[in-house]
Amino acid sequence: MSAPATNLTSQMLRRRPVIGAPVAHGASDHLRRSIGTFQLTLFGVGATVGTGIFIVLQQAVPKAGPAVLVSFVVAGIAAGLSAICYAEMAAAVPVSGSTYSYAYTTMGEFIAMGVAACLLLEYGVSMSATAVGWSGYLNKLLENLFGWRLPHALSAAPWGDNPGLINLPATVLIIMCALLLIRGASESAAVNTVMVLLKLCVLGMFAAIAFTAFTTDHFAGFWDKGFGGITAAASTIFFTFIGLDAVSTAGDEVKNPQKTMPRAILGALIVVTSIYILVAFAGLGTQSADEFGSDEQAEAGLSVMLTNILHGQTWASTVLAVGAVISIFSVTLVVMYGQTRILFAMGRDGLLPPMFAKVNPRTMTPVNNTIVVAAVTGTLAGFVPLDYLWDLVSIGTLVAFIVVSIGVIILRVREPDLPRSFKVPGYPVTPILSVLACLFVLYGLPPITWLWFSIWVALVLAFYLIWSRHHSALNDGGDGYIPGAAAGEDDVMTTPGTEETR
């Protein structure tokens, strides 16, 4: 271990070692490896499919019209290029923390803290937005089954276009996810697997029914909203690809992560893109683009579409609402999982207080993180309306994707001999195209989004300058070193102050 950095510039530029990174004083050094390739792939699908198709079509179609299909392609290309870069970074740096850990390894501590700000914003706001959308589908389900809805005062935020008192279902969903995550990662992965398979079946049913009412007339005026509409819709849609990032937060809990994580990321990308295009195409062929922005479809658009197709019959709408209520749970679950693991990685590195890197000795889960995340996001979901949340998620996702793509190039140059079970095809063109595609989508975000984003990142970087840099594990080596990521290493422990494992 080299001598600790003493001046501000050295501290900001120091990098976390790929192998043998120190653990901050008082922090736990590892989590339990219990997740396999199939479960991890469905983590990515679970965090992605659901939010986008069940909710965001109602937000994106009014912006781009029928050309929203192009918006999906643009967002998909950007996400696909980034996913390939994620696959290489996950293979080379197989630890929890996602883009934060990759930035710390390649670009230094200060940039890593800025990236962490993006991730925490991305995950926290996404979780809240998803929970708010889940509340709408719950009301639709209750109406179909019992002819009754929750009072508006208990299912809407206290400010916005149609204010209530609190969005209680959204808050309750986040509490349920927190309780499940506290039980353990393997239990959460098993529940997510069931939910995702159910979700895919329900969406397949939607597409099959929608194609019975398909007409090409609804694609008239395809380009009417213009280039600006396409980019605006792509920016809104892009946040739904957060699931690809969520896969990379599980590096410390995956069996054989060097091989498992690239496979899971690419597998999730293929499933997600296929489902998005299928359902969006079927939906657009079923009703005109103008109808997507109607008040009737604001809460549960796909369910309303099925009722209209079947001339008032509600059985299919009810099945879809049941699928949405159950499966959107998985989105919230996986995104909450990801955020707690990012906080764990930051606490283990000493950039957050050690309480964030404490794990329960029985369940091996970061309980403190789960409680903190649930409290913050539950409050946000209960009191902030959905419309104010979408674009903040997109900007955090895009910045994270850009950092990963640049990180691939840096790590190839700096450590060309580092073992990589997966390498980006078409290097260096692919990561460069990934950066350009993400910048293209960023172009569509409104100025107010940039303002709020800048304020948040500035606050996090100020925290780094005031507190984190003085407590970094790189200052004095911390308590031992993070265990390696060898296959089958389920319960590796480190002895404080040494590199020996037992």
Short mmCIF file of C-alpha atoms in Angstrom, two decimals:
data_model
loop_
_atom_site.label_atom_id
_atom_site.label_comp_id
_atom_site.label_asym_id
_atom_site.label_seq_id
_atom_site.Cartn_x
_atom_site.Cartn_y
_atom_site.Cartn_z
CA MET A 1 0.00 0.00 0.00
CA SER A 2 1.41 3.35 -0.99
CA ALA A 3 1.63 6.25 1.43
CA PRO A 4 -1.70 7.99 2.06
CA ALA A 5 -2.50 11.05 0.01
CA THR A 6 -2.25 14.22 2.07
CA ASN A 7 -3.24 17.05 -0.27
CA LEU A 8 -6.64 17.65 -1.79
CA THR A 9 -5.63 17.01 -5.40
CA SER A 10 -4.00 13.69 -4.56
CA GLN A 11 -7.04 12.61 -2.59
CA MET A 12 -9.42 13.51 -5.41
CA LEU A 13 -7.39 11.61 -8.02
CA ARG A 14 -6.48 8.46 -6.06
CA ARG A 15 -7.95 5.24 -7.42
CA ARG A 16 -9.34 2.16 -5.75
CA PRO A 17 -7.23 -0.97 -6.55
CA VAL A 18 -8.88 -3.57 -8.76
CA ILE A 19 -7.53 -6.30 -6.46
CA GLY A 20 -6.84 -5.93 -2.74
CA ALA A 21 -8.92 -2.81 -2.05
CA PRO A 22 -8.87 -1.87 1.65
CA VAL A 23 -11.95 -1.95 3.89
CA ALA A 24 -12.82 1.11 5.96
CA HIS A 25 -12.49 0.88 9.75
CA GLY A 26 -15.56 -0.70 11.31
CA ALA A 27 -17.04 -1.85 7.98
CA SER A 28 -17.96 -5.38 6.91
CA ASP A 29 -15.81 -6.67 4.09
CA HIS A 30 -18.20 -8.85 2.10
CA LEU A 31 -21.69 -10.16 1.43
CA ARG A 32 -22.75 -13.77 0.78
CA ARG A 33 -22.47 -15.17 -2.77
CA SER A 34 -25.78 -16.89 -3.44
CA ILE A 35 -27.12 -15.61 -6.81
CA GLY A 36 -26.71 -17.53 -10.08
CA THR A 37 -26.88 -16.50 -13.75
CA PHE A 38 -30.61 -17.11 -14.30
CA GLN A 39 -31.66 -15.26 -11.16
CA LEU A 40 -29.30 -12.38 -11.92
CA THR A 41 -30.62 -12.09 -15.49
CA LEU A 42 -34.13 -11.85 -14.11
CA PHE A 43 -32.89 -9.17 -11.70
CA GLY A 44 -32.14 -7.07 -14.77
CA VAL A 45 -35.45 -7.93 -16.42
CA GLY A 46 -37.31 -7.40 -13.16
CA ALA A 47 -35.89 -3.89 -12.71
CA THR A 48 -36.66 -2.94 -16.30
CA VAL A 49 -39.70 -4.55 -17.88
CA GLY A 50 -42.73 -3.30 -16.06
CA THR A 51 -41.93 0.30 -15.38
CA GLY A 52 -41.40 1.06 -19.05
CA ILE A 53 -44.29 -0.78 -20.60
CA PHE A 54 -46.89 -0.58 -17.85
CA ILE A 55 -46.31 3.12 -17.18
CA VAL A 56 -44.08 5.11 -19.50
CA LEU A 57 -45.99 4.65 -22.77
CA GLN A 58 -48.58 7.06 -21.41
CA GLN A 59 -45.79 9.59 -20.84
CA ALA A 60 -43.75 9.07 -24.01
CA VAL A 61 -46.33 8.64 -26.81
CA PRO A 62 -47.81 12.18 -26.47
CA LYS A 63 -44.28 13.57 -26.97
CA ALA A 64 -43.36 11.65 -30.13
CA GLY A 65 -46.62 10.29 -31.53
CA PRO A 66 -46.31 7.01 -33.45
CA ALA A 67 -42.60 7.80 -33.87
CA VAL A 68 -42.21 6.75 -30.25
CA LEU A 69 -41.12 3.45 -31.81
CA VAL A 70 -38.05 5.31 -33.05
CA SER A 71 -37.59 6.71 -29.56
CA PHE A 72 -37.58 3.16 -28.18
CA VAL A 73 -34.98 2.19 -30.79
CA VAL A 74 -32.79 5.20 -29.95
CA ALA A 75 -32.97 4.51 -26.23
CA GLY A 76 -32.42 0.79 -26.88
CA ILE A 77 -29.32 1.39 -29.00
CA ALA A 78 -27.84 3.68 -26.36
CA ALA A 79 -28.64 1.15 -23.64
CA GLY A 80 -27.33 -1.75 -25.74
CA LEU A 81 -23.99 -0.11 -26.41
CA SER A 82 -23.70 0.75 -22.74
CA ALA A 83 -24.73 -2.77 -21.70
CA ILE A 84 -21.83 -4.21 -23.67
CA CYS A 85 -19.48 -1.84 -21.84
CA TYR A 86 -21.06 -2.80 -18.51
CA ALA A 87 -20.42 -6.45 -19.33
CA GLU A 88 -16.68 -5.87 -19.72
CA MET A 89 -16.41 -3.72 -16.60
CA ALA A 90 -18.39 -6.22 -14.54
CA ALA A 91 -16.02 -8.97 -15.68
CA ALA A 92 -12.92 -6.92 -14.86
CA VAL A 93 -14.13 -5.33 -11.58
CA PRO A 94 -16.60 -7.90 -10.12
CA VAL A 95 -17.65 -6.06 -6.93
CA SER A 96 -20.81 -4.39 -5.65
CA GLY A 97 -21.32 -0.72 -6.36
CA SER A 98 -21.96 -0.67 -10.11
CA THR A 99 -20.73 2.45 -11.90
CA TYR A 100 -19.52 4.00 -8.65
CA SER A 101 -16.99 1.18 -8.15
CA TYR A 102 -15.97 1.25 -11.83
CA ALA A 103 -15.38 5.02 -11.70
CA TYR A 104 -13.41 4.69 -8.46
CA THR A 105 -11.14 2.13 -10.13
CA THR A 106 -10.60 4.07 -13.36
CA MET A 107 -11.11 7.81 -12.76
CA GLY A 108 -10.43 8.48 -9.11
CA GLU A 109 -12.23 9.22 -5.87
CA PHE A 110 -13.78 12.61 -6.66
CA ILE A 111 -15.38 11.51 -9.91
CA ALA A 112 -16.53 8.30 -8.23
CA MET A 113 -18.35 10.38 -5.64
CA GLY A 114 -20.03 12.40 -8.40
CA VAL A 115 -21.07 9.17 -10.10
CA ALA A 116 -22.41 7.89 -6.79
CA ALA A 117 -24.57 11.00 -6.63
CA CYS A 118 -25.98 10.12 -10.07
CA LEU A 119 -26.67 6.53 -9.03
CA LEU A 120 -28.33 7.43 -5.74
CA LEU A 121 -30.55 9.92 -7.57
CA GLU A 122 -31.26 7.45 -10.36
CA TYR A 123 -32.19 4.59 -8.06
CA GLY A 124 -34.02 6.60 -5.41
CA VAL A 125 -36.20 8.54 -7.82
CA SER A 126 -36.82 5.48 -10.02
CA MET A 127 -38.00 3.51 -7.02
CA SER A 128 -40.38 6.27 -6.01
CA ALA A 129 -41.70 6.76 -9.54
CA THR A 130 -42.33 3.05 -9.92
CA ALA A 131 -44.16 2.89 -6.60
CA VAL A 132 -46.40 5.78 -7.67
CA GLY A 133 -47.23 3.96 -10.92
CA TRP A 134 -47.97 0.78 -8.94
CA SER A 135 -50.51 2.72 -6.90
CA GLY A 136 -52.46 3.53 -10.08
CA TYR A 137 -52.62 -0.12 -11.14
CA LEU A 138 -53.70 -1.17 -7.64
CA ASN A 139 -56.64 1.22 -7.84
CA LYS A 140 -57.53 -0.13 -11.28
CA LEU A 141 -57.47 -3.68 -9.92
CA LEU A 142 -59.65 -2.80 -6.94
CA GLU A 143 -62.13 -1.10 -9.27
CA ASN A 144 -62.30 -4.13 -11.60
CA LEU A 145 -62.67 -6.66 -8.80
CA PHE A 146 -64.81 -4.86 -6.26
CA GLY A 147 -66.11 -1.72 -7.98
CA TRP A 148 -64.26 0.37 -5.39
CA ARG A 149 -61.16 2.54 -5.34
CA LEU A 150 -59.02 3.96 -2.60
CA PRO A 151 -60.06 7.53 -1.75
CA HIS A 152 -58.20 10.07 -3.85
CA ALA A 153 -56.84 11.67 -0.69
CA LEU A 154 -54.99 8.42 0.10
CA SER A 155 -53.69 7.70 -3.40
CA ALA A 156 -52.25 11.04 -4.57
CA ALA A 157 -49.45 13.33 -3.47
CA PRO A 158 -50.42 16.55 -1.66
CA TRP A 159 -49.27 18.79 -4.50
CA GLY A 160 -49.55 18.67 -8.25
CA ASP A 161 -52.41 18.97 -10.74
CA ASN A 162 -54.85 16.91 -8.67
CA PRO A 163 -53.58 16.90 -5.08
CA GLY A 164 -54.51 14.52 -2.27
CA LEU A 165 -53.01 13.90 1.16
CA ILE A 166 -50.58 11.01 0.59
CA ASN A 167 -50.00 8.24 -1.92
CA LEU A 168 -50.36 5.54 0.69
CA PRO A 169 -50.12 2.45 -1.59
CA ALA A 170 -46.79 3.69 -2.98
CA THR A 171 -45.36 4.06 0.51
CA VAL A 172 -46.68 0.65 1.60
CA LEU A 173 -45.08 -1.01 -1.44
CA ILE A 174 -41.67 0.36 -0.52
CA ILE A 175 -42.07 -0.87 3.06
CA MET A 176 -42.95 -4.38 1.81
CA CYS A 177 -39.87 -4.46 -0.44
CA ALA A 178 -37.68 -3.36 2.45
CA LEU A 179 -38.98 -6.16 4.68
CA LEU A 180 -38.26 -8.75 1.99
CA LEU A 181 -34.73 -7.46 1.37
CA ILE A 182 -33.97 -7.56 5.08
CA ARG A 183 -34.79 -11.29 5.04
CA GLY A 184 -31.97 -12.01 2.57
CA ALA A 185 -30.68 -11.66 -1.00
CA SER A 186 -31.43 -15.25 -2.05
CA GLU A 187 -35.03 -15.01 -0.83
CA SER A 188 -35.46 -11.72 -2.67
CA ALA A 189 -34.02 -13.23 -5.86
CA ALA A 190 -36.42 -16.19 -5.67
CA VAL A 191 -39.46 -13.93 -5.24
CA ASN A 192 -38.27 -11.72 -8.08
CA THR A 193 -37.91 -14.74 -10.40
CA VAL A 194 -41.55 -15.72 -9.90
CA MET A 195 -42.73 -12.14 -10.38
CA VAL A 196 -40.76 -11.64 -13.59
CA LEU A 197 -42.03 -14.85 -15.20
CA LEU A 198 -45.58 -13.80 -14.36
CA LYS A 199 -44.91 -10.35 -15.80
CA LEU A 200 -43.70 -11.74 -19.13
CA CYS A 201 -46.76 -13.99 -19.43
CA VAL A 202 -49.13 -11.08 -18.77
CA LEU A 203 -47.41 -8.86 -21.35
CA GLY A 204 -47.54 -11.70 -23.86
CA MET A 205 -51.30 -11.87 -23.28
CA PHE A 206 -51.59 -8.12 -23.86
CA ALA A 207 -49.75 -8.31 -27.17
CA ALA A 208 -51.85 -11.26 -28.37
CA ILE A 209 -55.13 -9.46 -27.62
CA ALA A 210 -53.89 -6.11 -28.94
CA PHE A 211 -52.96 -7.61 -32.32
CA THR A 212 -56.61 -8.66 -32.81
CA ALA A 213 -57.46 -4.94 -33.10
CA PHE A 214 -54.32 -3.89 -34.95
CA THR A 215 -54.58 -1.37 -37.79
CA THR A 216 -51.90 0.53 -39.66
CA ASP A 217 -54.13 3.62 -39.73
CA HIS A 218 -52.89 4.50 -36.26
CA PHE A 219 -49.41 5.08 -37.66
CA ALA A 220 -50.56 7.96 -39.87
CA GLY A 221 -48.65 11.18 -39.22
CA PHE A 222 -45.72 9.13 -38.02
CA TRP A 223 -43.24 12.03 -38.05
CA ASP A 224 -45.61 14.84 -37.05
CA LYS A 225 -43.95 15.49 -33.69
CA GLY A 226 -40.54 15.94 -35.35
CA PHE A 227 -37.00 15.33 -34.20
CA GLY A 228 -37.52 17.16 -30.91
CA GLY A 229 -40.43 14.93 -29.98
CA ILE A 230 -38.43 11.79 -30.68
CA THR A 231 -35.49 12.89 -28.50
CA ALA A 232 -37.80 14.08 -25.71
CA ALA A 233 -39.59 10.71 -25.66
CA ALA A 234 -36.29 8.81 -25.84
CA SER A 235 -35.06 10.69 -22.78
CA THR A 236 -38.20 9.74 -20.86
CA ILE A 237 -38.01 6.11 -21.99
CA PHE A 238 -34.32 5.72 -21.25
CA PHE A 239 -34.79 5.51 -17.50
CA THR A 240 -36.53 2.15 -17.96
CA PHE A 241 -33.17 0.58 -18.87
CA ILE A 242 -31.98 1.08 -15.30
CA GLY A 243 -32.31 -2.69 -14.86
CA LEU A 244 -29.11 -3.22 -16.82
CA ASP A 245 -27.29 -1.12 -14.25
CA ALA A 246 -28.97 -2.96 -11.37
CA VAL A 247 -27.33 -6.23 -12.43
CA SER A 248 -23.91 -4.72 -11.80
CA THR A 249 -24.77 -3.76 -8.20
CA ALA A 250 -24.76 -7.44 -7.21
CA GLY A 251 -21.06 -8.14 -7.73
CA ASP A 252 -20.43 -9.25 -4.15
CA GLU A 253 -23.41 -11.63 -4.04
CA VAL A 254 -23.02 -13.44 -7.38
CA LYS A 255 -21.45 -16.85 -7.84
CA ASN A 256 -18.50 -16.72 -10.28
CA PRO A 257 -19.14 -13.02 -11.02
CA GLN A 258 -16.53 -12.67 -13.79
CA LYS A 259 -18.64 -14.92 -16.02
CA THR A 260 -22.10 -14.61 -14.48
CA MET A 261 -22.41 -10.81 -14.60
CA PRO A 262 -21.61 -10.30 -18.33
CA ARG A 263 -23.99 -13.11 -19.26
CA ALA A 264 -26.77 -11.69 -17.10
CA ILE A 265 -26.36 -8.14 -18.42
CA LEU A 266 -26.48 -9.19 -22.08
CA GLY A 267 -29.29 -11.67 -21.45
CA ALA A 268 -31.39 -9.02 -19.73
CA LEU A 269 -30.76 -6.60 -22.60
CA ILE A 270 -32.07 -9.08 -25.18
CA VAL A 271 -35.22 -9.90 -23.20
CA VAL A 272 -35.98 -6.28 -22.32
CA THR A 273 -35.55 -4.92 -25.84
CA SER A 274 -37.68 -7.66 -27.37
CA ILE A 275 -40.56 -7.13 -24.93
CA TYR A 276 -40.46 -3.33 -25.28
CA ILE A 277 -40.69 -3.38 -29.06
CA LEU A 278 -43.39 -6.07 -29.11
CA VAL A 279 -45.71 -4.35 -26.64
CA ALA A 280 -45.14 -0.81 -27.94
CA PHE A 281 -45.83 -1.90 -31.52
CA ALA A 282 -48.97 -3.79 -30.51
CA GLY A 283 -50.23 -0.88 -28.42
CA LEU A 284 -49.66 1.74 -31.09
CA GLY A 285 -51.47 -0.40 -33.65
CA THR A 286 -54.45 -0.71 -31.34
CA GLN A 287 -55.28 2.93 -30.65
CA SER A 288 -54.29 6.35 -31.93
CA ALA A 289 -51.38 8.20 -30.39
CA ASP A 290 -53.70 11.00 -29.20
CA GLU A 291 -55.52 8.62 -26.88
CA PHE A 292 -52.35 7.80 -24.93
CA GLY A 293 -52.35 11.20 -23.28
CA SER A 294 -55.98 11.06 -22.15
CA ASP A 295 -56.97 11.35 -18.49
CA GLU A 296 -58.63 7.93 -18.69
CA GLN A 297 -55.28 6.26 -19.34
CA ALA A 298 -53.16 8.32 -16.99
CA GLU A 299 -53.01 5.64 -14.28
CA ALA A 300 -53.27 2.24 -15.96
CA GLY A 301 -53.15 2.70 -19.71
CA LEU A 302 -52.63 -0.89 -20.87
CA SER A 303 -55.54 -2.14 -18.78
CA VAL A 304 -57.84 0.51 -20.26
CA MET A 305 -56.70 -0.45 -23.76
CA LEU A 306 -57.64 -4.08 -23.23
CA THR A 307 -61.09 -3.11 -21.95
CA ASN A 308 -61.65 -0.99 -25.06
CA ILE A 309 -60.44 -3.75 -27.41
CA LEU A 310 -62.80 -6.29 -25.80
CA HIS A 311 -65.76 -3.87 -25.96
CA GLY A 312 -66.17 -3.37 -22.25
CA GLN A 313 -65.21 -6.85 -21.04
CA THR A 314 -62.90 -6.45 -18.07
CA TRP A 315 -61.43 -9.93 -17.56
CA ALA A 316 -58.28 -9.22 -19.58
CA SER A 317 -57.92 -5.80 -18.00
CA THR A 318 -58.20 -7.41 -14.58
CA VAL A 319 -55.55 -10.03 -15.41
CA LEU A 320 -53.21 -7.30 -16.66
CA ALA A 321 -53.83 -5.20 -13.56
CA VAL A 322 -53.08 -8.23 -11.36
CA GLY A 323 -49.88 -8.83 -13.33
CA ALA A 324 -48.90 -5.17 -13.05
CA VAL A 325 -49.59 -4.97 -9.33
CA ILE A 326 -47.52 -8.09 -8.68
CA SER A 327 -44.74 -7.54 -11.21
CA ILE A 328 -44.11 -3.84 -10.65
CA PHE A 329 -43.34 -4.98 -7.11
CA SER A 330 -40.26 -6.64 -8.65
CA VAL A 331 -39.08 -3.36 -10.18
CA THR A 332 -39.19 -1.63 -6.82
CA LEU A 333 -37.58 -4.63 -5.13
CA VAL A 334 -34.58 -4.86 -7.45
CA VAL A 335 -33.98 -1.10 -7.60
CA MET A 336 -34.08 -0.91 -3.80
CA TYR A 337 -31.67 -3.84 -3.70
CA GLY A 338 -29.31 -2.00 -6.04
CA GLN A 339 -29.33 1.21 -4.06
CA THR A 340 -28.61 -0.53 -0.76
CA ARG A 341 -25.62 -2.30 -2.33
CA ILE A 342 -24.22 0.95 -3.74
CA LEU A 343 -24.43 2.46 -0.26
CA PHE A 344 -22.72 -0.67 1.11
CA ALA A 345 -19.84 -0.29 -1.35
CA MET A 346 -19.43 3.39 -0.46
CA GLY A 347 -19.45 2.62 3.25
CA ARG A 348 -16.90 -0.16 2.79
CA ASP A 349 -14.66 2.30 0.94
CA GLY A 350 -15.00 4.83 3.76
CA LEU A 351 -16.79 7.49 1.71
CA LEU A 352 -19.90 7.08 3.85
CA PRO A 353 -20.06 6.34 7.60
CA PRO A 354 -19.37 2.69 8.51
CA MET A 355 -23.03 2.10 9.45
CA PHE A 356 -23.71 1.81 5.71
CA ALA A 357 -21.30 -1.13 5.46
CA LYS A 358 -22.65 -3.12 8.40
CA VAL A 359 -24.36 -6.43 7.59
CA ASN A 360 -26.62 -8.60 9.70
CA PRO A 361 -24.53 -11.63 10.77
CA ARG A 362 -27.42 -14.05 10.17
CA THR A 363 -28.91 -12.81 6.87
CA MET A 364 -25.72 -11.11 5.58
CA THR A 365 -27.79 -8.14 4.37
CA PRO A 366 -27.12 -4.41 4.95
CA VAL A 367 -30.16 -3.77 7.16
CA ASN A 368 -29.25 -0.17 8.01
CA ASN A 369 -29.12 0.76 4.32
CA THR A 370 -32.48 -0.86 3.64
CA ILE A 371 -34.17 1.08 6.43
CA VAL A 372 -32.64 4.41 5.36
CA VAL A 373 -33.52 3.89 1.69
CA ALA A 374 -37.08 2.84 2.53
CA ALA A 375 -37.60 5.90 4.73
CA VAL A 376 -36.37 8.37 2.11
CA THR A 377 -37.98 6.84 -0.97
CA GLY A 378 -41.21 6.01 0.85
CA THR A 379 -41.55 9.66 1.76
CA LEU A 380 -40.77 10.74 -1.80
CA ALA A 381 -43.30 8.30 -3.27
CA GLY A 382 -45.97 9.38 -0.83
CA PHE A 383 -45.64 13.11 -1.31
CA VAL A 384 -44.22 13.83 -4.81
CA PRO A 385 -46.36 13.35 -7.95
CA LEU A 386 -45.09 11.06 -10.71
CA ASP A 387 -44.73 13.69 -13.43
CA TYR A 388 -41.97 15.46 -11.51
CA LEU A 389 -39.76 12.39 -11.27
CA TRP A 390 -39.19 10.84 -14.70
CA ASP A 391 -36.45 12.96 -16.23
CA LEU A 392 -34.29 13.05 -13.09
CA VAL A 393 -33.98 9.28 -13.41
CA SER A 394 -32.94 9.53 -17.05
CA ILE A 395 -30.14 12.00 -16.42
CA GLY A 396 -28.65 9.86 -13.64
CA THR A 397 -28.81 6.76 -15.83
CA LEU A 398 -27.23 8.47 -18.82
CA VAL A 399 -24.31 9.91 -16.86
CA ALA A 400 -23.66 6.49 -15.31
CA PHE A 401 -23.70 4.83 -18.74
CA ILE A 402 -21.26 7.41 -20.13
CA VAL A 403 -18.85 6.88 -17.24
CA VAL A 404 -18.85 3.10 -17.74
CA SER A 405 -18.11 3.46 -21.46
CA ILE A 406 -15.19 5.80 -20.80
CA GLY A 407 -14.01 3.54 -17.98
CA VAL A 408 -13.67 0.62 -20.41
CA ILE A 409 -11.21 2.63 -22.50
CA ILE A 410 -9.24 3.83 -19.48
CA LEU A 411 -8.91 0.37 -17.97
CA ARG A 412 -7.87 -1.16 -21.32
CA VAL A 413 -5.06 1.41 -21.58
CA ARG A 414 -3.98 1.33 -17.94
CA GLU A 415 -4.29 -2.42 -17.27
CA PRO A 416 -4.30 -4.22 -20.61
CA ASP A 417 -3.35 -7.56 -19.02
CA LEU A 418 -6.13 -7.56 -16.43
CA PRO A 419 -8.16 -10.81 -16.77
CA ARG A 420 -11.45 -10.20 -18.60
CA SER A 421 -13.90 -13.02 -19.30
CA PHE A 422 -15.74 -10.67 -21.69
CA LYS A 423 -14.37 -7.93 -23.93
CA VAL A 424 -16.31 -5.24 -25.78
CA PRO A 425 -16.51 -6.17 -29.47
CA GLY A 426 -15.45 -3.43 -31.87
CA TYR A 427 -13.26 -1.67 -29.29
CA PRO A 428 -12.68 1.30 -29.17
CA VAL A 429 -15.51 2.23 -31.56
CA THR A 430 -18.27 0.65 -29.44
CA PRO A 431 -17.62 2.57 -26.19
CA ILE A 432 -17.20 5.81 -28.16
CA LEU A 433 -20.55 5.22 -29.91
CA SER A 434 -22.07 4.48 -26.51
CA VAL A 435 -20.95 7.85 -25.19
CA LEU A 436 -22.27 9.66 -28.28
CA ALA A 437 -25.64 7.87 -28.09
CA CYS A 438 -26.07 8.79 -24.44
CA LEU A 439 -25.16 12.42 -25.15
CA PHE A 440 -27.77 12.42 -27.91
CA VAL A 441 -30.47 11.29 -25.48
CA LEU A 442 -29.30 13.83 -22.86
CA TYR A 443 -29.96 16.55 -25.43
CA GLY A 444 -33.70 15.97 -25.03
CA LEU A 445 -33.83 16.72 -21.29
CA PRO A 446 -35.35 20.06 -20.16
CA PRO A 447 -33.27 22.76 -18.41
CA ILE A 448 -35.11 22.37 -15.09
CA THR A 449 -33.92 18.76 -14.92
CA TRP A 450 -30.31 19.86 -15.31
CA LEU A 451 -30.81 22.45 -12.57
CA TRP A 452 -32.09 19.98 -9.98
CA PHE A 453 -29.47 17.43 -11.04
CA SER A 454 -26.65 19.96 -10.65
CA ILE A 455 -27.86 20.99 -7.19
CA TRP A 456 -27.94 17.38 -6.01
CA VAL A 457 -24.48 16.50 -7.38
CA ALA A 458 -23.01 19.68 -5.87
CA LEU A 459 -24.37 18.74 -2.44
CA VAL A 460 -22.86 15.24 -2.64
CA LEU A 461 -19.48 16.55 -3.78
CA ALA A 462 -19.53 19.09 -0.94
CA PHE A 463 -20.07 16.19 1.47
CA TYR A 464 -17.04 14.48 -0.08
CA LEU A 465 -14.83 17.54 0.41
CA ILE A 466 -15.99 18.09 3.98
CA TRP A 467 -16.16 14.48 5.25
CA SER A 468 -15.55 11.58 2.87
CA ARG A 469 -11.98 12.34 1.77
CA HIS A 470 -10.83 12.38 5.39
CA HIS A 471 -12.35 8.94 6.11
CA SER A 472 -11.50 7.08 2.91
CA ALA A 473 -10.11 3.58 3.39
CA LEU A 474 -7.29 4.59 1.04
CA ASN A 475 -5.96 6.97 3.70
CA ASP A 476 -4.47 4.28 5.93
CA GLY A 477 -5.40 0.91 4.51
CA GLY A 478 -8.46 0.36 6.70
CA ASP A 479 -9.28 -2.98 8.35
CA GLY A 480 -7.96 -5.60 5.95
CA TYR A 481 -8.90 -6.11 2.31
CA ILE A 482 -11.98 -6.99 0.31
CA PRO A 483 -12.04 -10.75 -0.49
CA GLY A 484 -11.46 -11.87 -4.04
CA ALA A 485 -14.25 -12.88 -6.39
CA ALA A 486 -13.20 -16.46 -7.08
CA ALA A 487 -15.86 -18.91 -8.12
CA GLY A 488 -17.50 -20.73 -5.25
CA GLU A 489 -16.21 -18.25 -2.66
CA ASP A 490 -19.43 -18.15 -0.64
CA ASP A 491 -18.32 -17.18 2.81
CA VAL A 492 -14.83 -15.74 2.54
CA MET A 493 -13.73 -13.78 5.56
CA THR A 494 -10.74 -11.49 5.96
CA THR A 495 -8.65 -11.13 9.02
CA PRO A 496 -8.33 -7.42 9.91
CA GLY A 497 -4.98 -6.02 9.02
CA THR A 498 -3.95 -8.91 6.80
CA GLU A 499 -4.57 -10.28 3.33
CA GLU A 500 -5.11 -13.85 4.56
CA THR A 501 -8.49 -15.49 4.11
CA ARG A 502 -10.07 -18.29 6.03
#
